[in-house]
mmCIF file of C-alpha atoms in Angstrom:
data_model
loop_
_atom_site.group_PDB
_atom_site.id
_atom_site.type_symbol
_atom_site.label_atom_id
_atom_site.label_comp_id
_atom_site.label_asym_id
_atom_site.label_seq_id
_atom_site.Cartn_x
_atom_site.Cartn_y
_atom_site.Cartn_z
ATOM 1 C CA UNK A 1279 117.142 114.369 116.936
ATOM 2 C CA UNK A 1280 118.142 116.310 119.875
ATOM 3 C CA UNK A 1281 118.525 120.191 119.731
ATOM 4 C CA UNK A 1282 122.351 119.702 120.021
ATOM 5 C CA UNK A 1283 122.430 117.265 117.115
ATOM 6 C CA UNK A 1284 120.380 119.670 114.964
ATOM 7 C CA UNK A 1285 122.586 122.596 115.870
ATOM 8 C CA UNK A 1286 125.779 120.530 114.956
ATOM 9 C CA UNK A 1287 124.280 119.475 111.657
ATOM 10 C CA UNK A 1288 123.551 123.073 110.685
ATOM 11 C CA UNK A 1289 126.955 124.243 111.756
ATOM 12 C CA UNK A 1290 128.506 121.384 109.547
ATOM 13 C CA UNK A 1291 126.819 122.899 106.468
ATOM 14 C CA UNK A 1292 127.695 126.576 106.358
ATOM 15 C CA UNK A 1293 127.986 126.929 102.582
ATOM 16 C CA UNK A 1294 124.754 125.628 101.327
ATOM 17 C CA UNK A 1295 122.723 127.792 98.948
ATOM 18 C CA UNK A 1296 119.278 126.454 100.016
ATOM 19 C CA UNK A 1297 117.510 126.798 103.346
ATOM 20 C CA UNK A 1298 117.827 124.756 106.529
ATOM 21 C CA UNK A 1299 115.057 125.143 109.026
ATOM 22 C CA UNK A 1300 115.045 123.469 112.402
ATOM 23 C CA UNK A 1301 111.783 122.295 113.951
ATOM 24 C CA UNK A 1302 109.925 123.237 110.745
ATOM 25 C CA UNK A 1303 106.104 122.910 110.751
ATOM 26 C CA UNK A 1304 105.095 120.402 108.108
ATOM 27 C CA UNK A 1305 101.374 121.189 107.983
ATOM 28 C CA UNK A 1306 101.913 124.071 105.681
ATOM 29 C CA UNK A 1307 103.705 121.699 103.220
ATOM 30 C CA UNK A 1308 100.981 119.091 103.232
ATOM 31 C CA UNK A 1309 97.713 119.292 101.236
ATOM 32 C CA UNK A 1310 95.971 117.894 104.273
ATOM 33 C CA UNK A 1311 97.265 120.973 106.190
ATOM 34 C CA UNK A 1312 97.892 118.877 109.313
ATOM 35 C CA UNK A 1313 100.838 117.084 111.064
ATOM 36 C CA UNK A 1314 103.817 117.828 113.217
ATOM 37 C CA UNK A 1315 107.215 119.381 112.625
ATOM 38 C CA UNK A 1316 110.325 118.133 110.967
ATOM 39 C CA UNK A 1317 113.455 117.945 113.087
ATOM 40 C CA UNK A 1318 115.311 119.633 110.300
ATOM 41 C CA UNK A 1319 113.994 120.734 106.901
ATOM 42 C CA UNK A 1320 116.314 121.275 103.962
ATOM 43 C CA UNK A 1321 115.118 123.049 100.773
ATOM 44 C CA UNK A 1322 118.052 122.673 98.349
ATOM 45 C CA UNK A 1323 118.689 125.475 95.732
ATOM 46 C CA UNK A 1324 119.673 122.973 93.057
ATOM 47 C CA UNK A 1325 121.143 119.513 92.450
ATOM 48 C CA UNK A 1326 124.610 120.476 93.432
ATOM 49 C CA UNK A 1327 123.366 121.898 96.678
ATOM 50 C CA UNK A 1328 121.535 118.743 97.428
ATOM 51 C CA UNK A 1329 124.547 116.506 96.613
ATOM 52 C CA UNK A 1330 126.855 118.473 98.749
ATOM 53 C CA UNK A 1331 124.614 118.184 101.824
ATOM 54 C CA UNK A 1332 124.116 114.457 101.250
ATOM 55 C CA UNK A 1333 127.992 113.910 101.177
ATOM 56 C CA UNK A 1334 128.271 115.695 104.502
ATOM 57 C CA UNK A 1335 125.259 114.184 106.158
ATOM 58 C CA UNK A 1336 126.090 111.520 108.876
ATOM 59 C CA UNK A 1337 124.909 108.078 107.813
ATOM 60 C CA UNK A 1338 122.787 107.607 110.980
ATOM 61 C CA UNK A 1339 120.576 110.597 110.252
ATOM 62 C CA UNK A 1340 117.250 109.440 108.657
ATOM 63 C CA UNK A 1341 116.125 111.108 105.401
ATOM 64 C CA UNK A 1342 112.613 111.809 104.101
ATOM 65 C CA UNK A 1343 111.964 113.307 100.671
ATOM 66 C CA UNK A 1344 108.837 115.201 99.812
ATOM 67 C CA UNK A 1345 107.535 117.313 96.898
ATOM 68 C CA UNK A 1346 104.403 119.415 97.143
ATOM 69 C CA UNK A 1347 102.792 117.077 99.740
ATOM 70 C CA UNK A 1348 99.793 116.146 97.618
ATOM 71 C CA UNK A 1349 99.748 112.410 98.492
ATOM 72 C CA UNK A 1350 101.182 112.750 102.008
ATOM 73 C CA UNK A 1351 100.037 112.439 105.591
ATOM 74 C CA UNK A 1352 102.440 113.687 108.122
ATOM 75 C CA UNK A 1353 101.783 112.186 111.507
ATOM 76 C CA UNK A 1354 101.189 114.580 114.484
ATOM 77 C CA UNK A 1355 104.534 113.734 116.260
ATOM 78 C CA UNK A 1356 106.520 115.088 113.301
ATOM 79 C CA UNK A 1357 109.412 113.626 111.326
ATOM 80 C CA UNK A 1358 112.694 112.408 112.628
ATOM 81 C CA UNK A 1359 115.967 113.436 110.930
ATOM 82 C CA UNK A 1360 116.292 115.505 107.827
ATOM 83 C CA UNK A 1361 113.356 116.212 105.517
ATOM 84 C CA UNK A 1362 114.383 117.235 101.970
ATOM 85 C CA UNK A 1363 111.833 119.137 100.004
ATOM 86 C CA UNK A 1364 112.544 119.522 96.317
ATOM 87 C CA UNK A 1365 110.979 122.818 95.167
ATOM 88 C CA UNK A 1366 111.683 125.572 92.618
ATOM 89 C CA UNK A 1367 115.262 124.577 91.898
ATOM 90 C CA UNK A 1368 114.010 121.220 90.558
ATOM 91 C CA UNK A 1369 111.047 122.438 88.561
ATOM 92 C CA UNK A 1370 112.625 123.045 85.160
ATOM 93 C CA UNK A 1371 110.910 121.490 82.057
ATOM 94 C CA UNK A 1372 112.520 121.421 78.613
ATOM 95 C CA UNK A 1373 111.981 119.708 75.232
ATOM 96 C CA UNK A 1374 114.401 117.986 72.968
ATOM 97 C CA UNK A 1375 112.588 116.495 70.027
ATOM 98 C CA UNK A 1376 109.980 114.074 71.338
ATOM 99 C CA UNK A 1377 111.546 113.923 74.793
ATOM 100 C CA UNK A 1378 110.293 115.960 77.688
ATOM 101 C CA UNK A 1379 112.836 116.462 80.433
ATOM 102 C CA UNK A 1380 111.504 117.562 83.784
ATOM 103 C CA UNK A 1381 112.961 118.132 87.253
ATOM 104 C CA UNK A 1382 111.680 116.065 90.191
ATOM 105 C CA UNK A 1383 110.016 119.191 91.551
ATOM 106 C CA UNK A 1384 108.112 119.983 88.486
ATOM 107 C CA UNK A 1385 104.343 119.745 88.851
ATOM 108 C CA UNK A 1386 102.747 116.963 86.775
ATOM 109 C CA UNK A 1387 100.196 119.346 85.364
ATOM 110 C CA UNK A 1388 102.837 121.819 84.355
ATOM 111 C CA UNK A 1389 104.680 119.199 82.458
ATOM 112 C CA UNK A 1390 101.533 118.135 80.715
ATOM 113 C CA UNK A 1391 100.822 121.734 79.694
ATOM 114 C CA UNK A 1392 104.367 122.401 78.585
ATOM 115 C CA UNK A 1393 104.287 119.263 76.258
ATOM 116 C CA UNK A 1394 100.878 120.387 74.894
ATOM 117 C CA UNK A 1395 102.176 123.852 73.997
ATOM 118 C CA UNK A 1396 104.978 122.175 72.012
ATOM 119 C CA UNK A 1397 102.597 119.865 70.191
ATOM 120 C CA UNK A 1398 103.783 116.727 72.057
ATOM 121 C CA UNK A 1399 101.085 114.091 72.916
ATOM 122 C CA UNK A 1400 101.066 111.196 75.240
ATOM 123 C CA UNK A 1401 101.517 113.116 78.499
ATOM 124 C CA UNK A 1402 97.846 114.435 78.817
ATOM 125 C CA UNK A 1403 97.188 112.052 81.630
ATOM 126 C CA UNK A 1404 99.549 114.024 83.888
ATOM 127 C CA UNK A 1405 96.880 116.735 84.161
ATOM 128 C CA UNK A 1406 94.891 114.279 86.252
ATOM 129 C CA UNK A 1407 97.904 113.449 88.600
ATOM 130 C CA UNK A 1408 98.324 115.824 91.463
ATOM 131 C CA UNK A 1409 101.901 116.221 92.600
ATOM 132 C CA UNK A 1410 105.366 116.337 91.119
ATOM 133 C CA UNK A 1411 107.335 114.251 88.587
ATOM 134 C CA UNK A 1412 109.623 112.947 91.294
ATOM 135 C CA UNK A 1413 106.744 111.513 93.207
ATOM 136 C CA UNK A 1414 105.025 110.233 90.031
ATOM 137 C CA UNK A 1415 108.131 108.264 89.130
ATOM 138 C CA UNK A 1416 108.607 106.920 92.620
ATOM 139 C CA UNK A 1417 105.023 105.535 92.792
ATOM 140 C CA UNK A 1418 104.386 104.885 89.180
ATOM 141 C CA UNK A 1419 101.564 107.414 89.302
ATOM 142 C CA UNK A 1420 98.847 107.217 86.636
ATOM 143 C CA UNK A 1421 95.385 108.307 85.584
ATOM 144 C CA UNK A 1422 92.896 107.878 82.860
ATOM 145 C CA UNK A 1423 94.483 104.776 81.378
ATOM 146 C CA UNK A 1424 98.218 105.672 81.489
ATOM 147 C CA UNK A 1425 101.038 105.505 83.935
ATOM 148 C CA UNK A 1426 104.541 106.732 84.301
ATOM 149 C CA UNK A 1427 105.968 103.364 83.285
ATOM 150 C CA UNK A 1428 104.365 103.872 79.802
ATOM 151 C CA UNK A 1429 106.257 107.058 79.026
ATOM 152 C CA UNK A 1430 109.578 106.971 81.156
ATOM 153 C CA UNK A 1431 112.752 106.921 79.064
ATOM 154 C CA UNK A 1432 115.119 107.295 82.024
ATOM 155 C CA UNK A 1433 115.576 109.088 85.245
ATOM 156 C CA UNK A 1434 118.488 110.372 87.299
ATOM 157 C CA UNK A 1435 118.661 109.720 91.073
ATOM 158 C CA UNK A 1436 121.083 110.333 93.906
ATOM 159 C CA UNK A 1437 121.640 108.114 96.826
ATOM 160 C CA UNK A 1438 122.051 109.377 100.416
ATOM 161 C CA UNK A 1439 125.791 109.539 100.036
ATOM 162 C CA UNK A 1440 125.612 111.906 97.000
ATOM 163 C CA UNK A 1441 126.202 109.379 94.270
ATOM 164 C CA UNK A 1442 124.131 110.067 91.058
ATOM 165 C CA UNK A 1443 123.176 107.390 88.563
ATOM 166 C CA UNK A 1444 120.929 107.064 85.587
ATOM 167 C CA UNK A 1445 118.169 104.589 85.950
ATOM 168 C CA UNK A 1446 116.263 102.817 83.054
ATOM 169 C CA UNK A 1447 112.611 101.793 83.219
ATOM 170 C CA UNK A 1448 113.564 98.157 83.830
ATOM 171 C CA UNK A 1449 115.543 99.332 86.950
ATOM 172 C CA UNK A 1450 112.253 100.380 88.666
ATOM 173 C CA UNK A 1451 110.369 97.037 88.139
ATOM 174 C CA UNK A 1452 107.147 99.050 87.902
ATOM 175 C CA UNK A 1453 103.897 97.578 88.968
ATOM 176 C CA UNK A 1454 100.586 99.258 89.890
ATOM 177 C CA UNK A 1455 101.377 102.410 91.949
ATOM 178 C CA UNK A 1456 104.822 100.968 92.818
ATOM 179 C CA UNK A 1457 108.411 101.236 91.798
ATOM 180 C CA UNK A 1458 111.163 99.027 93.262
ATOM 181 C CA UNK A 1459 113.289 102.004 94.259
ATOM 182 C CA UNK A 1460 115.292 102.035 97.513
ATOM 183 C CA UNK A 1461 114.246 104.496 100.141
ATOM 184 C CA UNK A 1462 117.685 106.038 100.060
ATOM 185 C CA UNK A 1463 117.390 107.028 96.336
ATOM 186 C CA UNK A 1464 116.095 110.491 95.491
ATOM 187 C CA UNK A 1465 114.814 111.179 92.014
ATOM 188 C CA UNK A 1466 116.362 114.323 90.539
ATOM 189 C CA UNK A 1467 114.780 114.466 87.075
ATOM 190 C CA UNK A 1468 113.179 112.285 84.439
ATOM 191 C CA UNK A 1469 112.945 112.129 80.707
ATOM 192 C CA UNK A 1470 109.550 111.155 79.332
ATOM 193 C CA UNK A 1471 108.747 109.923 75.837
ATOM 194 C CA UNK A 1472 106.103 111.797 73.869
ATOM 195 C CA UNK A 1473 105.067 111.956 70.200
ATOM 196 C CA UNK A 1474 104.071 114.583 67.739
ATOM 197 C CA UNK A 1475 100.447 115.554 67.812
ATOM 198 C CA UNK A 1476 97.899 118.211 67.125
ATOM 199 C CA UNK A 1477 97.948 120.959 69.711
ATOM 200 C CA UNK A 1478 94.266 121.433 69.682
ATOM 201 C CA UNK A 1479 93.490 117.725 70.045
ATOM 202 C CA UNK A 1480 95.962 117.445 72.896
ATOM 203 C CA UNK A 1481 94.458 120.486 74.719
ATOM 204 C CA UNK A 1482 90.942 119.099 74.074
ATOM 205 C CA UNK A 1483 91.934 115.779 75.795
ATOM 206 C CA UNK A 1484 93.460 117.633 78.735
ATOM 207 C CA UNK A 1485 90.366 119.668 79.082
ATOM 208 C CA UNK A 1486 88.321 116.486 79.044
ATOM 209 C CA UNK A 1487 90.460 115.129 81.884
ATOM 210 C CA UNK A 1488 90.246 118.185 83.965
ATOM 211 C CA UNK A 1489 86.516 118.429 83.575
ATOM 212 C CA UNK A 1490 86.010 114.833 84.543
ATOM 213 C CA UNK A 1491 88.172 115.332 87.623
ATOM 214 C CA UNK A 1492 86.365 118.545 88.630
ATOM 215 C CA UNK A 1493 82.978 116.651 88.333
ATOM 216 C CA UNK A 1494 83.960 113.593 90.124
ATOM 217 C CA UNK A 1495 86.573 114.580 92.828
ATOM 218 C CA UNK A 1496 86.545 117.002 95.786
ATOM 219 C CA UNK A 1497 88.991 119.401 94.275
ATOM 220 C CA UNK A 1498 89.836 122.559 96.247
ATOM 221 C CA UNK A 1499 89.561 120.830 99.628
ATOM 222 C CA UNK A 1500 92.246 119.773 102.082
ATOM 223 C CA UNK A 1501 92.667 116.195 100.839
ATOM 224 C CA UNK A 1502 95.547 113.894 99.967
ATOM 225 C CA UNK A 1503 94.140 112.549 96.670
ATOM 226 C CA UNK A 1504 93.243 108.874 96.194
ATOM 227 C CA UNK A 1505 93.512 107.238 99.586
ATOM 228 C CA UNK A 1506 93.531 103.584 98.735
ATOM 229 C CA UNK A 1507 94.864 101.596 95.742
ATOM 230 C CA UNK A 1508 92.357 99.929 93.443
ATOM 231 C CA UNK A 1509 92.396 96.174 94.103
ATOM 232 C CA UNK A 1510 92.847 94.107 90.920
ATOM 233 C CA UNK A 1511 89.731 94.327 88.775
ATOM 234 C CA UNK A 1512 87.803 96.596 91.339
ATOM 235 C CA UNK A 1513 87.519 100.230 92.237
ATOM 236 C CA UNK A 1514 88.413 101.217 95.874
ATOM 237 C CA UNK A 1515 85.714 103.891 95.958
ATOM 238 C CA UNK A 1516 82.935 101.315 95.136
ATOM 239 C CA UNK A 1517 84.147 99.009 97.887
ATOM 240 C CA UNK A 1518 84.186 101.886 100.340
ATOM 241 C CA UNK A 1519 80.729 103.019 99.312
ATOM 242 C CA UNK A 1520 79.334 99.496 99.508
ATOM 243 C CA UNK A 1521 80.729 99.175 103.077
ATOM 244 C CA UNK A 1522 78.595 102.182 104.032
ATOM 245 C CA UNK A 1523 81.469 104.630 104.445
ATOM 246 C CA UNK A 1524 80.305 107.540 102.243
ATOM 247 C CA UNK A 1525 80.364 110.637 104.464
ATOM 248 C CA UNK A 1526 81.755 108.786 107.584
ATOM 249 C CA UNK A 1527 83.485 111.241 109.946
ATOM 250 C CA UNK A 1528 85.904 111.263 112.795
ATOM 251 C CA UNK A 1529 86.139 114.780 114.156
ATOM 252 C CA UNK A 1530 86.877 117.029 111.250
ATOM 253 C CA UNK A 1531 88.054 114.190 109.074
ATOM 254 C CA UNK A 1532 85.544 112.828 106.533
ATOM 255 C CA UNK A 1533 85.121 110.343 103.757
ATOM 256 C CA UNK A 1534 84.209 112.566 100.823
ATOM 257 C CA UNK A 1535 80.566 112.323 99.912
ATOM 258 C CA UNK A 1536 81.583 113.223 96.408
ATOM 259 C CA UNK A 1537 84.242 110.484 95.944
ATOM 260 C CA UNK A 1538 84.562 107.827 98.536
ATOM 261 C CA UNK A 1539 88.292 107.306 97.930
ATOM 262 C CA UNK A 1540 89.171 110.682 99.201
ATOM 263 C CA UNK A 1541 89.502 111.751 102.806
ATOM 264 C CA UNK A 1542 88.928 115.344 103.724
ATOM 265 C CA UNK A 1543 90.204 117.634 106.428
ATOM 266 C CA UNK A 1544 87.446 120.193 107.091
ATOM 267 C CA UNK A 1545 89.738 122.355 109.105
ATOM 268 C CA UNK A 1546 90.673 120.972 112.489
ATOM 269 C CA UNK A 1547 91.401 117.279 111.819
ATOM 270 C CA UNK A 1548 94.611 115.917 113.135
ATOM 271 C CA UNK A 1549 96.729 113.469 111.338
ATOM 272 C CA UNK A 1550 95.480 110.852 113.827
ATOM 273 C CA UNK A 1551 91.957 111.591 112.985
ATOM 274 C CA UNK A 1552 92.590 111.085 109.275
ATOM 275 C CA UNK A 1553 94.591 107.961 109.716
ATOM 276 C CA UNK A 1554 92.017 106.477 112.102
ATOM 277 C CA UNK A 1555 89.311 107.281 109.694
ATOM 278 C CA UNK A 1556 91.298 105.477 106.968
ATOM 279 C CA UNK A 1557 91.904 102.474 109.100
ATOM 280 C CA UNK A 1558 88.225 102.418 110.138
ATOM 281 C CA UNK A 1559 87.209 102.472 106.391
ATOM 282 C CA UNK A 1560 89.722 99.582 105.787
ATOM 283 C CA UNK A 1561 88.215 97.498 108.632
ATOM 284 C CA UNK A 1562 84.688 98.116 107.361
ATOM 285 C CA UNK A 1563 85.550 97.190 103.795
ATOM 286 C CA UNK A 1564 87.386 94.046 104.981
ATOM 287 C CA UNK A 1565 84.160 93.000 107.117
ATOM 288 C CA UNK A 1566 81.819 93.677 104.180
ATOM 289 C CA UNK A 1567 83.723 92.361 101.140
ATOM 290 C CA UNK A 1568 86.697 90.400 102.508
ATOM 291 C CA UNK A 1569 89.091 92.728 100.566
ATOM 292 C CA UNK A 1570 91.878 94.429 102.459
ATOM 293 C CA UNK A 1571 92.522 97.822 100.859
ATOM 294 C CA UNK A 1572 96.061 99.145 100.765
ATOM 295 C CA UNK A 1573 96.923 102.724 101.463
ATOM 296 C CA UNK A 1574 98.042 104.773 98.523
ATOM 297 C CA UNK A 1575 98.572 107.901 100.516
ATOM 298 C CA UNK A 1576 102.029 107.956 102.042
ATOM 299 C CA UNK A 1577 101.937 108.199 105.779
ATOM 300 C CA UNK A 1578 105.259 109.293 107.424
ATOM 301 C CA UNK A 1579 106.508 110.526 110.834
ATOM 302 C CA UNK A 1580 106.008 109.738 114.448
ATOM 303 C CA UNK A 1581 102.626 109.261 116.279
ATOM 304 C CA UNK A 1582 101.681 112.144 118.575
ATOM 305 C CA UNK A 1583 102.868 110.452 121.776
ATOM 306 C CA UNK A 1584 106.413 110.180 120.348
ATOM 307 C CA UNK A 1585 106.528 113.815 119.208
ATOM 308 C CA UNK A 1586 109.263 116.295 119.817
ATOM 309 C CA UNK A 1587 112.762 116.988 118.240
#
């Protein structure tokens, strides 16, 4: 968007409760800590704030929705249009019987812990899913034998024109790491099914998952989580390892020596470095095994050459 377009959009929304930031650096909002700026970043205060902005937003302005940036690679040229970041105003978690209701901005791990504290079982796997409930629903996130499709009761979403609707599990047509949800739909909150359980047993299972993750994954690094989807009946990391890509580097971007399905930014890697490394891995795996890996990390924005607001 041009500076004049950005200015006119901001002037058209004087009564919002959240924050509008032009030319907002996105590296700080991505776990990779790299990437360009958003033309305009909106951090709504709550659902009503978001809905009011969507109703005023011109139809030709592109929208991109993000959570905590855990499974996200923002390209170096930044993101065109309006980026919506669902944060604190969408992080509430509450219980009603065996149903756990969580805002789209609630961290998966916090939802799992809240359920455990209330003696509700079945959501322990969320401890192993980095990110938020909104992102988990949109991509049918899962870990350690369970996926969102196994526990979703219903979700509420809003389209780019501000219309809210309730969605049932069948509306998503869930498959492995995929939900058939239009790009113009924004998850607001979700209701998850749980069951009564023993608090100590639930916490023990969560500790087991957390320990396994810490031992097998490069936690605490600048990474985007699992890079590639597992092909049917196979593990992506094994294919990457067999293709000789463990520890492969391009600049400061590296295939994790600890877990080959993770890419790491050691500090100065650009988004181009990381994406090029991922594509190099895909090429080598295809040449070695004949299998074409699919990206699990969401890559968004403009290449460097097309950067600028």
